[in-house]
CSV table of C-alpha atoms in Angstrom, one decimal:
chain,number,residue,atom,x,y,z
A,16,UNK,CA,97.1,-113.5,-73.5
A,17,UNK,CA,93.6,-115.3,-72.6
A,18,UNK,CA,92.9,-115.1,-69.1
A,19,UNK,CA,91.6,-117.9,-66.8
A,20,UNK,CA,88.9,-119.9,-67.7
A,21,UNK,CA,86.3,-122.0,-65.8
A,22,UNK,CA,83.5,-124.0,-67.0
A,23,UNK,CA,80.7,-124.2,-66.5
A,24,UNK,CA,80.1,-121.1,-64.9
A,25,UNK,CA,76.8,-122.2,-63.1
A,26,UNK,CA,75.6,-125.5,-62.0
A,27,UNK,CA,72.6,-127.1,-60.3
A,28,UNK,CA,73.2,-130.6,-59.0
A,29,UNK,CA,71.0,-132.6,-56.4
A,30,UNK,CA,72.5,-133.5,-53.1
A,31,UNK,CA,74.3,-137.2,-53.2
A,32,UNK,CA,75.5,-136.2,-56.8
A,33,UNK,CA,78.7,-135.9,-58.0
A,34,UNK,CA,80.5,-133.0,-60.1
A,35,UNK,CA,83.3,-132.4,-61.9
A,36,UNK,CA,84.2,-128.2,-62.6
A,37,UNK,CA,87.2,-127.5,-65.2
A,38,UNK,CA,89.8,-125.1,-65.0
A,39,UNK,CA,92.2,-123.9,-68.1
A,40,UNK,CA,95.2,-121.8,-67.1
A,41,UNK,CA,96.5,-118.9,-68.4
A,42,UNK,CA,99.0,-120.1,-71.1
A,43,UNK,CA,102.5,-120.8,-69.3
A,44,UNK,CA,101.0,-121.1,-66.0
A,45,UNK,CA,101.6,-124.5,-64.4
A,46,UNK,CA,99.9,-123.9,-61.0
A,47,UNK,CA,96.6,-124.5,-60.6
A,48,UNK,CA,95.0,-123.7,-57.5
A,49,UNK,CA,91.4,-124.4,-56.3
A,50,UNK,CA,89.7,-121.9,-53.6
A,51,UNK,CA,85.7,-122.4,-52.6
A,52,UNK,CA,84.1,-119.0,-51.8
A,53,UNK,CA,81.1,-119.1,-49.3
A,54,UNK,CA,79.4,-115.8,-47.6
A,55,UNK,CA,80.0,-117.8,-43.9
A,56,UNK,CA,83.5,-119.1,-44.6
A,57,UNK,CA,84.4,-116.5,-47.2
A,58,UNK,CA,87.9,-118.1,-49.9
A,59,UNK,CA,89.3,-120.6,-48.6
A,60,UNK,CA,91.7,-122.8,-50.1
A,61,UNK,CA,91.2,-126.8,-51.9
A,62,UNK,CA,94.7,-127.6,-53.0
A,63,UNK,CA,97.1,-126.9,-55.6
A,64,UNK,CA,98.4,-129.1,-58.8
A,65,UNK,CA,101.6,-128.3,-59.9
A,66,UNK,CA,103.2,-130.7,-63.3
A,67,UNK,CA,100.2,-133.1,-62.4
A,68,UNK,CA,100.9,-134.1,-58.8
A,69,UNK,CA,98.7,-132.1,-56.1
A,70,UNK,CA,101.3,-130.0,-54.2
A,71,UNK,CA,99.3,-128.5,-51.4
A,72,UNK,CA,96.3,-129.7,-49.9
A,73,UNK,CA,93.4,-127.6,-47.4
A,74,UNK,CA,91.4,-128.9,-44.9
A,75,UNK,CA,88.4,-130.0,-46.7
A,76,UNK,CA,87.1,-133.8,-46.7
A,77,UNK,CA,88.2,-136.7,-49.5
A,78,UNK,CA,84.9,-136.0,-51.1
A,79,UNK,CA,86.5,-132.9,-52.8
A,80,UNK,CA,89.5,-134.0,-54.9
A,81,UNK,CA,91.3,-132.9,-58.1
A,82,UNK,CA,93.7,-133.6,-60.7
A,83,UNK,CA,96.0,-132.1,-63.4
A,84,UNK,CA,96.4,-133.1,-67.0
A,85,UNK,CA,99.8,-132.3,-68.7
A,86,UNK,CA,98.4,-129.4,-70.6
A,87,UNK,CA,98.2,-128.3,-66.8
A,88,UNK,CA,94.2,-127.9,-67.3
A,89,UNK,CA,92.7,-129.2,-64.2
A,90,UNK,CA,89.6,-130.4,-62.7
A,91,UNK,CA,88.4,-130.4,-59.6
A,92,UNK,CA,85.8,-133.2,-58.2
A,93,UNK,CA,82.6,-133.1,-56.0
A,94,UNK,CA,81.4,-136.3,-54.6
A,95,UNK,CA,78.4,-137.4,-52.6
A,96,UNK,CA,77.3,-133.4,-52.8
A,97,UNK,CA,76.1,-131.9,-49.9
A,98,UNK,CA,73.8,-128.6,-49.2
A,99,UNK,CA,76.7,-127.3,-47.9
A,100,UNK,CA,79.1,-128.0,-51.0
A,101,UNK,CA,76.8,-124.4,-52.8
A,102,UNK,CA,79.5,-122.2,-53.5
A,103,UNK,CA,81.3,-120.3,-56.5
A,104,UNK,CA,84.7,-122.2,-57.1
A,105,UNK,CA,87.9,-120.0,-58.1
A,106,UNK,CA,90.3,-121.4,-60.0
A,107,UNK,CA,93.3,-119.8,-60.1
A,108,UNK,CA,96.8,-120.4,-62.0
A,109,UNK,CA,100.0,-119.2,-61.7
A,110,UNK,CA,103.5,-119.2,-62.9
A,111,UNK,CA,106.2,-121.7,-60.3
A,112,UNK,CA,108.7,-119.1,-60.4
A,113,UNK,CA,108.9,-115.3,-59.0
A,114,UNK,CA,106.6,-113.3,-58.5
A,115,UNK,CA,104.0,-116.2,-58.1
A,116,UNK,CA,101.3,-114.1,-58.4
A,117,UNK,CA,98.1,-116.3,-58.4
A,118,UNK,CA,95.4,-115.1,-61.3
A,119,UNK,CA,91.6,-116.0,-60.8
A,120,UNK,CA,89.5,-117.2,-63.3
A,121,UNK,CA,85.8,-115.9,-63.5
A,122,UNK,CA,84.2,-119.1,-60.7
A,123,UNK,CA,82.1,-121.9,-61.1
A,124,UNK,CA,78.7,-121.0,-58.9
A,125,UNK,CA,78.0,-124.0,-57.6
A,126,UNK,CA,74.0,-124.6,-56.3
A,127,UNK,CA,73.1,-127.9,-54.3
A,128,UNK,CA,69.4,-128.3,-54.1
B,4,UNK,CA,90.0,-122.8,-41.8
B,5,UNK,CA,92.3,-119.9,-41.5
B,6,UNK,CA,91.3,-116.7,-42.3
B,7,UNK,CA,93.3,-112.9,-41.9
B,8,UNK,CA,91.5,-110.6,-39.9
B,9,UNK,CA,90.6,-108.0,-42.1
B,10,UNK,CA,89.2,-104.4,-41.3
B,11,UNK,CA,86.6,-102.5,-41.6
B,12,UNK,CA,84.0,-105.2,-42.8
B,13,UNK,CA,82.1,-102.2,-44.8
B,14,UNK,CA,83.0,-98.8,-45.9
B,15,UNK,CA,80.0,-96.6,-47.3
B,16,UNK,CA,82.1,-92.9,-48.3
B,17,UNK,CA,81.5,-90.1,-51.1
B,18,UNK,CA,83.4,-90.1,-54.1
B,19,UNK,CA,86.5,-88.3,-53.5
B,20,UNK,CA,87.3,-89.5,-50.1
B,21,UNK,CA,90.4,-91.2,-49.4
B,22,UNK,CA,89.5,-95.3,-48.2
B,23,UNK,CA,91.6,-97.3,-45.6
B,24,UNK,CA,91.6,-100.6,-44.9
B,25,UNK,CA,94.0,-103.3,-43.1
B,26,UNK,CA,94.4,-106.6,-42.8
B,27,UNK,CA,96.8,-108.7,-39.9
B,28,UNK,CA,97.6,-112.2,-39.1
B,29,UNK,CA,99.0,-114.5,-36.0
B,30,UNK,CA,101.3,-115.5,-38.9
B,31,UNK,CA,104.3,-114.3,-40.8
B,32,UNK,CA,103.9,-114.4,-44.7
B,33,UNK,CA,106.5,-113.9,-47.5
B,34,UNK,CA,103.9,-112.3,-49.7
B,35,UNK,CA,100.9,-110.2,-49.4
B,36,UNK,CA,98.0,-109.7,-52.5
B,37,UNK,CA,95.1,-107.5,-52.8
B,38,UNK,CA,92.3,-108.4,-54.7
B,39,UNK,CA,89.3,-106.4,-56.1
B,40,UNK,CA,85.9,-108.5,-56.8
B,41,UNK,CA,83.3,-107.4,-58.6
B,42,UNK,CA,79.7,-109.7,-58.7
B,43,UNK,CA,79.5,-112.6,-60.6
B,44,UNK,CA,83.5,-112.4,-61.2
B,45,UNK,CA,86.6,-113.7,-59.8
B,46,UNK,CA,89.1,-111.7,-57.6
B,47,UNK,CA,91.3,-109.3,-59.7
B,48,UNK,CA,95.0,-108.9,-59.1
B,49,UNK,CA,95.7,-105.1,-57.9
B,50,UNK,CA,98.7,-105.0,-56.0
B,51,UNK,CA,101.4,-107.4,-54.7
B,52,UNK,CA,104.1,-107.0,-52.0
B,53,UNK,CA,107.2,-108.9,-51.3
B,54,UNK,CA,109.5,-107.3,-48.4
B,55,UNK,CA,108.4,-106.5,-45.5
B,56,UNK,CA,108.0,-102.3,-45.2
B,57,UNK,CA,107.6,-102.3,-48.9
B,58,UNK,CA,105.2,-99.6,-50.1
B,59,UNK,CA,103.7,-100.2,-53.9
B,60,UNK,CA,101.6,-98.0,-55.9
B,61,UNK,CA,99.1,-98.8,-59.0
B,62,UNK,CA,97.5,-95.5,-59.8
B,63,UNK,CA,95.0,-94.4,-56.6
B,64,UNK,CA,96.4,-97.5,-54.9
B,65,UNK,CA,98.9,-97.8,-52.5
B,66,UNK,CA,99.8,-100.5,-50.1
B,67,UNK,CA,102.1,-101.6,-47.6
B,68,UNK,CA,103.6,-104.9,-46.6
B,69,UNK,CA,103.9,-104.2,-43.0
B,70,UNK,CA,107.1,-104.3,-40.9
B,71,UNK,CA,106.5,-107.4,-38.5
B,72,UNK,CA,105.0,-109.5,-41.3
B,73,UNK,CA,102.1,-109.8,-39.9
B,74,UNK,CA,99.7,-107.1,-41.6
B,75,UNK,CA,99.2,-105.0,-44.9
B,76,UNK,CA,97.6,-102.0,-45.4
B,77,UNK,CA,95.6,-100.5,-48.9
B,78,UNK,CA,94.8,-97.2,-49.5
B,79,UNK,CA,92.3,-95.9,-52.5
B,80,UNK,CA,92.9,-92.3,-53.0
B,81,UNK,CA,90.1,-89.8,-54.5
B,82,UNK,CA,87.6,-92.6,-54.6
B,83,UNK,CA,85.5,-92.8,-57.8
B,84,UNK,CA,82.2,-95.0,-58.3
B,85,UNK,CA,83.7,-98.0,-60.3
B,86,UNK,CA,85.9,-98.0,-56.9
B,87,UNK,CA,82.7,-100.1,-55.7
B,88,UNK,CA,83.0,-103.8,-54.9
B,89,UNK,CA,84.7,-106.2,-52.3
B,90,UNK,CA,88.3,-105.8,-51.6
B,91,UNK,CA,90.3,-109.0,-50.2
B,92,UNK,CA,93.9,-109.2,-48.5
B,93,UNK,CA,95.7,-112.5,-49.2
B,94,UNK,CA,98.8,-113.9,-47.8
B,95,UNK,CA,101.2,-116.3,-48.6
B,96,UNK,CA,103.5,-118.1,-46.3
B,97,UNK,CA,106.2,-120.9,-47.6
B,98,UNK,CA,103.5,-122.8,-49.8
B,99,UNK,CA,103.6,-121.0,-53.0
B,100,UNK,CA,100.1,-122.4,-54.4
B,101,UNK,CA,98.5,-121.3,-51.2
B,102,UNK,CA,96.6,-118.2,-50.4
B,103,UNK,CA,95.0,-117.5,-47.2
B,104,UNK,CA,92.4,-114.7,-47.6
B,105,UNK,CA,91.0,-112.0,-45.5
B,106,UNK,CA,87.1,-112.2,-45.3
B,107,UNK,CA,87.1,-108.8,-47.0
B,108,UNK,CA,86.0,-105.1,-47.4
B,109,UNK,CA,82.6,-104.1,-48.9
B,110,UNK,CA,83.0,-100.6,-50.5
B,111,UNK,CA,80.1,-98.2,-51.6
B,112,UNK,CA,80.8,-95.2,-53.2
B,113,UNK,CA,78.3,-92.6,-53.5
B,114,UNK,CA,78.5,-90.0,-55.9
Protein backbone atom coordinates (compact mmCIF):
# COMPACT_ATOMS: atom_id res chain seq x y z
CA UNK A 1 0.00 0.00 0.00
CA UNK A 2 1.60 3.48 -1.16
CA UNK A 3 2.35 5.58 1.71
CA UNK A 4 1.69 9.35 2.16
CA UNK A 5 2.46 11.62 -0.36
CA UNK A 6 3.23 15.36 -0.48
CA UNK A 7 4.06 17.62 -3.27
CA UNK A 8 6.16 19.44 -3.99
CA UNK A 9 8.62 18.46 -1.66
CA UNK A 10 10.61 21.89 -1.69
CA UNK A 11 9.42 25.33 -2.43
CA UNK A 12 10.84 28.79 -2.68
CA UNK A 13 8.22 31.62 -2.66
CA UNK A 14 8.71 35.41 -2.01
CA UNK A 15 7.20 37.01 0.99
CA UNK A 16 3.45 38.39 0.23
CA UNK A 17 3.04 35.29 -2.00
CA UNK A 18 0.70 32.82 -1.79
CA UNK A 19 1.04 28.85 -1.82
CA UNK A 20 -0.82 26.03 -2.16
CA UNK A 21 1.08 22.35 -0.81
CA UNK A 22 -0.92 18.96 -1.67
CA UNK A 23 -1.35 16.06 0.32
CA UNK A 24 -2.60 12.38 -0.95
CA UNK A 25 -3.52 9.95 1.69
CA UNK A 26 -2.75 6.54 2.22
CA UNK A 27 -5.63 4.68 0.31
CA UNK A 28 -8.64 4.24 2.85
CA UNK A 29 -7.50 6.93 5.02
CA UNK A 30 -10.06 9.76 5.37
CA UNK A 31 -8.19 12.07 7.88
CA UNK A 32 -5.97 14.37 6.74
CA UNK A 33 -4.08 16.31 9.18
CA UNK A 34 -1.73 19.26 8.59
CA UNK A 35 1.37 19.85 11.16
CA UNK A 36 4.09 22.83 10.44
CA UNK A 37 7.57 21.76 11.85
CA UNK A 38 9.98 24.73 12.80
CA UNK A 39 13.43 24.27 14.87
CA UNK A 40 11.88 27.23 17.47
CA UNK A 41 8.34 25.89 17.68
CA UNK A 42 9.19 22.31 16.81
CA UNK A 43 5.27 20.18 15.12
CA UNK A 44 2.70 21.79 15.83
CA UNK A 45 -0.57 21.28 14.59
CA UNK A 46 -2.85 23.26 11.38
CA UNK A 47 -6.10 21.42 11.46
CA UNK A 48 -7.71 18.31 10.30
CA UNK A 49 -10.24 17.45 7.30
CA UNK A 50 -12.22 14.68 7.74
CA UNK A 51 -15.15 13.74 4.57
CA UNK A 52 -14.27 17.33 3.34
CA UNK A 53 -15.34 19.53 6.33
CA UNK A 54 -12.23 20.77 8.55
CA UNK A 55 -12.78 18.94 11.86
CA UNK A 56 -10.14 20.46 14.08
CA UNK A 57 -8.53 23.57 13.87
CA UNK A 58 -4.85 25.02 15.72
CA UNK A 59 -3.95 28.21 16.61
CA UNK A 60 -2.46 29.58 13.63
CA UNK A 61 -3.92 32.85 11.70
CA UNK A 62 -6.71 32.79 8.68
CA UNK A 63 -3.80 33.17 6.30
CA UNK A 64 -3.15 29.38 6.60
CA UNK A 65 -6.26 27.48 5.54
CA UNK A 66 -7.17 24.10 3.82
CA UNK A 67 -9.53 22.01 2.29
CA UNK A 68 -10.47 18.36 1.39
CA UNK A 69 -11.65 16.94 -1.89
CA UNK A 70 -13.84 13.71 -1.85
CA UNK A 71 -10.96 11.55 -2.94
CA UNK A 72 -9.92 12.92 0.66
CA UNK A 73 -6.58 14.46 -1.04
CA UNK A 74 -6.15 17.72 0.53
CA UNK A 75 -4.45 20.94 0.18
CA UNK A 76 -3.38 23.22 2.43
CA UNK A 77 -3.05 27.11 1.62
CA UNK A 78 -0.41 29.93 2.41
CA UNK A 79 -1.56 33.43 1.99
CA UNK A 80 0.17 36.77 2.21
CA UNK A 81 3.62 34.54 3.07
CA UNK A 82 5.64 35.66 5.68
CA UNK A 83 9.52 35.02 6.71
CA UNK A 84 8.18 33.28 9.36
CA UNK A 85 5.74 30.87 7.32
CA UNK A 86 9.70 28.74 6.30
CA UNK A 87 9.02 25.43 7.46
CA UNK A 88 8.70 21.71 6.28
CA UNK A 89 4.79 20.82 6.28
CA UNK A 90 3.71 17.18 7.41
CA UNK A 91 0.87 15.84 6.15
CA UNK A 92 -0.42 13.19 7.73
CA UNK A 93 -3.63 10.79 7.23
CA UNK A 94 -5.29 8.40 9.04
CA UNK A 95 -8.06 5.97 9.35
CA UNK A 96 -11.60 7.59 11.54
CA UNK A 97 -11.80 4.48 13.42
CA UNK A 98 -9.50 2.60 16.06
CA UNK A 99 -6.51 2.68 16.43
CA UNK A 100 -6.25 6.14 14.70
CA UNK A 101 -2.85 6.08 14.26
CA UNK A 102 -1.83 9.24 12.24
CA UNK A 103 0.87 8.33 9.23
CA UNK A 104 3.21 11.14 7.98
CA UNK A 105 4.00 11.80 4.60
CA UNK A 106 7.64 12.69 3.60
CA UNK A 107 6.92 17.16 4.16
CA UNK A 108 6.82 19.97 2.02
CA UNK A 109 10.09 22.25 3.06
CA UNK A 110 8.80 25.36 2.73
CA UNK A 111 11.55 28.48 2.17
CA UNK A 112 10.25 32.22 2.35
CA UNK A 113 12.83 34.56 1.02
CA UNK B 1 1.14 26.43 21.01
CA UNK B 2 1.23 23.47 23.21
CA UNK B 3 4.01 21.35 23.34
CA UNK B 4 4.91 17.98 25.89
CA UNK B 5 7.85 18.44 27.80
CA UNK B 6 10.04 15.99 26.47
CA UNK B 7 13.51 14.68 28.00
CA UNK B 8 16.65 14.63 27.60
CA UNK B 9 16.91 17.22 24.54
CA UNK B 10 20.15 15.10 23.25
CA UNK B 11 21.55 11.80 23.95
CA UNK B 12 25.22 11.10 22.48
CA UNK B 13 25.87 7.01 23.77
CA UNK B 14 27.96 3.98 22.17
CA UNK B 15 26.43 1.46 20.32
CA UNK B 16 25.16 -1.15 22.64
CA UNK B 17 23.97 1.07 25.37
CA UNK B 18 20.54 0.95 26.54
CA UNK B 19 18.73 4.80 25.66
CA UNK B 20 15.92 6.43 27.87
CA UNK B 21 13.88 9.00 27.28
CA UNK B 22 10.40 10.51 28.64
CA UNK B 23 8.01 12.64 27.85
CA UNK B 24 4.94 14.33 30.44
CA UNK B 25 2.17 16.76 30.09
CA UNK B 26 -0.28 19.15 32.42
CA UNK B 27 -2.78 17.09 30.36
CA UNK B 28 -4.40 13.70 30.26
CA UNK B 29 -4.36 11.99 26.75
CA UNK B 30 -6.24 8.84 25.54
CA UNK B 31 -3.24 7.99 23.33
CA UNK B 32 0.37 8.27 23.21
CA UNK B 33 2.73 7.86 19.74
CA UNK B 34 6.35 7.70 19.22
CA UNK B 35 7.84 8.84 16.25
CA UNK B 36 11.42 8.28 14.67
CA UNK B 37 12.56 11.16 12.07
CA UNK B 38 15.17 10.83 9.99
CA UNK B 39 16.53 14.24 7.80
CA UNK B 40 14.70 15.30 4.99
CA UNK B 41 11.79 12.73 6.02
CA UNK B 42 8.57 12.78 7.87
CA UNK B 43 8.08 11.19 11.35
CA UNK B 44 7.77 7.37 11.28
CA UNK B 45 5.26 5.49 13.33
CA UNK B 46 7.18 3.13 16.01
CA UNK B 47 5.06 2.52 18.74
CA UNK B 48 1.51 3.32 19.93
CA UNK B 49 -0.19 3.05 23.42
CA UNK B 50 -3.81 3.11 24.38
CA UNK B 51 -4.37 2.36 28.28
CA UNK B 52 -2.87 3.85 30.65
CA UNK B 53 0.12 1.37 32.38
CA UNK B 54 0.25 -0.32 29.02
CA UNK B 55 3.76 -1.47 28.18
CA UNK B 56 4.39 -2.29 24.13
CA UNK B 57 7.25 -3.71 22.46
CA UNK B 58 8.47 -3.47 18.61
CA UNK B 59 11.87 -5.24 18.65
CA UNK B 60 14.57 -3.05 20.86
CA UNK B 61 11.63 -0.82 21.61
CA UNK B 62 9.66 -0.66 24.49
CA UNK B 63 7.38 1.96 25.82
CA UNK B 64 5.06 2.79 28.42
CA UNK B 65 1.79 4.74 28.59
CA UNK B 66 2.22 5.98 32.06
CA UNK B 67 -0.24 5.46 34.91
CA UNK B 68 -1.59 9.06 35.62
CA UNK B 69 -1.91 9.83 31.94
CA UNK B 70 0.14 12.30 31.97
CA UNK B 71 3.65 10.81 30.60
CA UNK B 72 5.23 7.93 28.39
CA UNK B 73 8.35 6.50 28.50
CA UNK B 74 10.65 4.75 25.39
CA UNK B 75 13.29 2.63 25.73
CA UNK B 76 15.92 1.57 22.78
CA UNK B 77 17.72 -1.51 23.97
CA UNK B 78 21.38 -2.49 22.62
CA UNK B 79 21.56 0.69 20.49
CA UNK B 80 22.88 0.22 16.99
CA UNK B 81 23.93 3.16 14.46
CA UNK B 82 20.86 3.42 12.23
CA UNK B 83 19.27 4.02 15.92
CA UNK B 84 20.53 7.75 15.04
CA UNK B 85 17.93 10.51 14.41
CA UNK B 86 15.24 12.55 16.41
CA UNK B 87 12.74 10.77 18.41
CA UNK B 88 9.26 12.61 19.14
CA UNK B 89 6.50 11.75 21.83
CA UNK B 90 2.98 12.65 20.66
CA UNK B 91 -0.29 12.73 22.46
CA UNK B 92 -3.71 12.66 21.72
CA UNK B 93 -6.49 13.88 23.84
CA UNK B 94 -10.41 13.67 22.70
CA UNK B 95 -9.68 15.18 19.21
CA UNK B 96 -8.72 12.31 17.13
CA UNK B 97 -7.03 14.39 14.13
CA UNK B 98 -4.93 16.10 16.73
CA UNK B 99 -1.48 15.40 17.86
CA UNK B 100 0.38 17.46 20.22
CA UNK B 101 4.15 16.68 20.03
CA UNK B 102 6.97 16.71 22.29
CA UNK B 103 9.93 18.99 21.01
CA UNK B 104 11.96 15.83 20.82
CA UNK B 105 15.21 13.73 21.44
CA UNK B 106 18.31 14.02 19.29
CA UNK B 107 20.14 10.62 19.36
CA UNK B 108 23.86 9.95 18.28
CA UNK B 109 25.18 6.75 18.27
CA UNK B 110 28.72 6.10 18.02
CA UNK B 111 30.10 3.00 17.07
Amino acid sequence: KAGVTQTPRYLIKTRGQQVTLSCSPISGHRSVSWYQQTPGQGLQFLFEYFSETQRNKGNFPGRFSGRQFSNSRSEMNVSTLELGDSALYLCASSLDTFPYEQYFGPGTRLTVT
Amino acid sequence: GQQLNQSPQSMFIQEGEDVSMNCTSSSIFNTWLWYKQDPGEGPVLLIALYKAGELTSNGRLTAQFGITRKDSFLNISASIPSDVGIYFCAGRGTSYGKLTFGQGTILTVHP
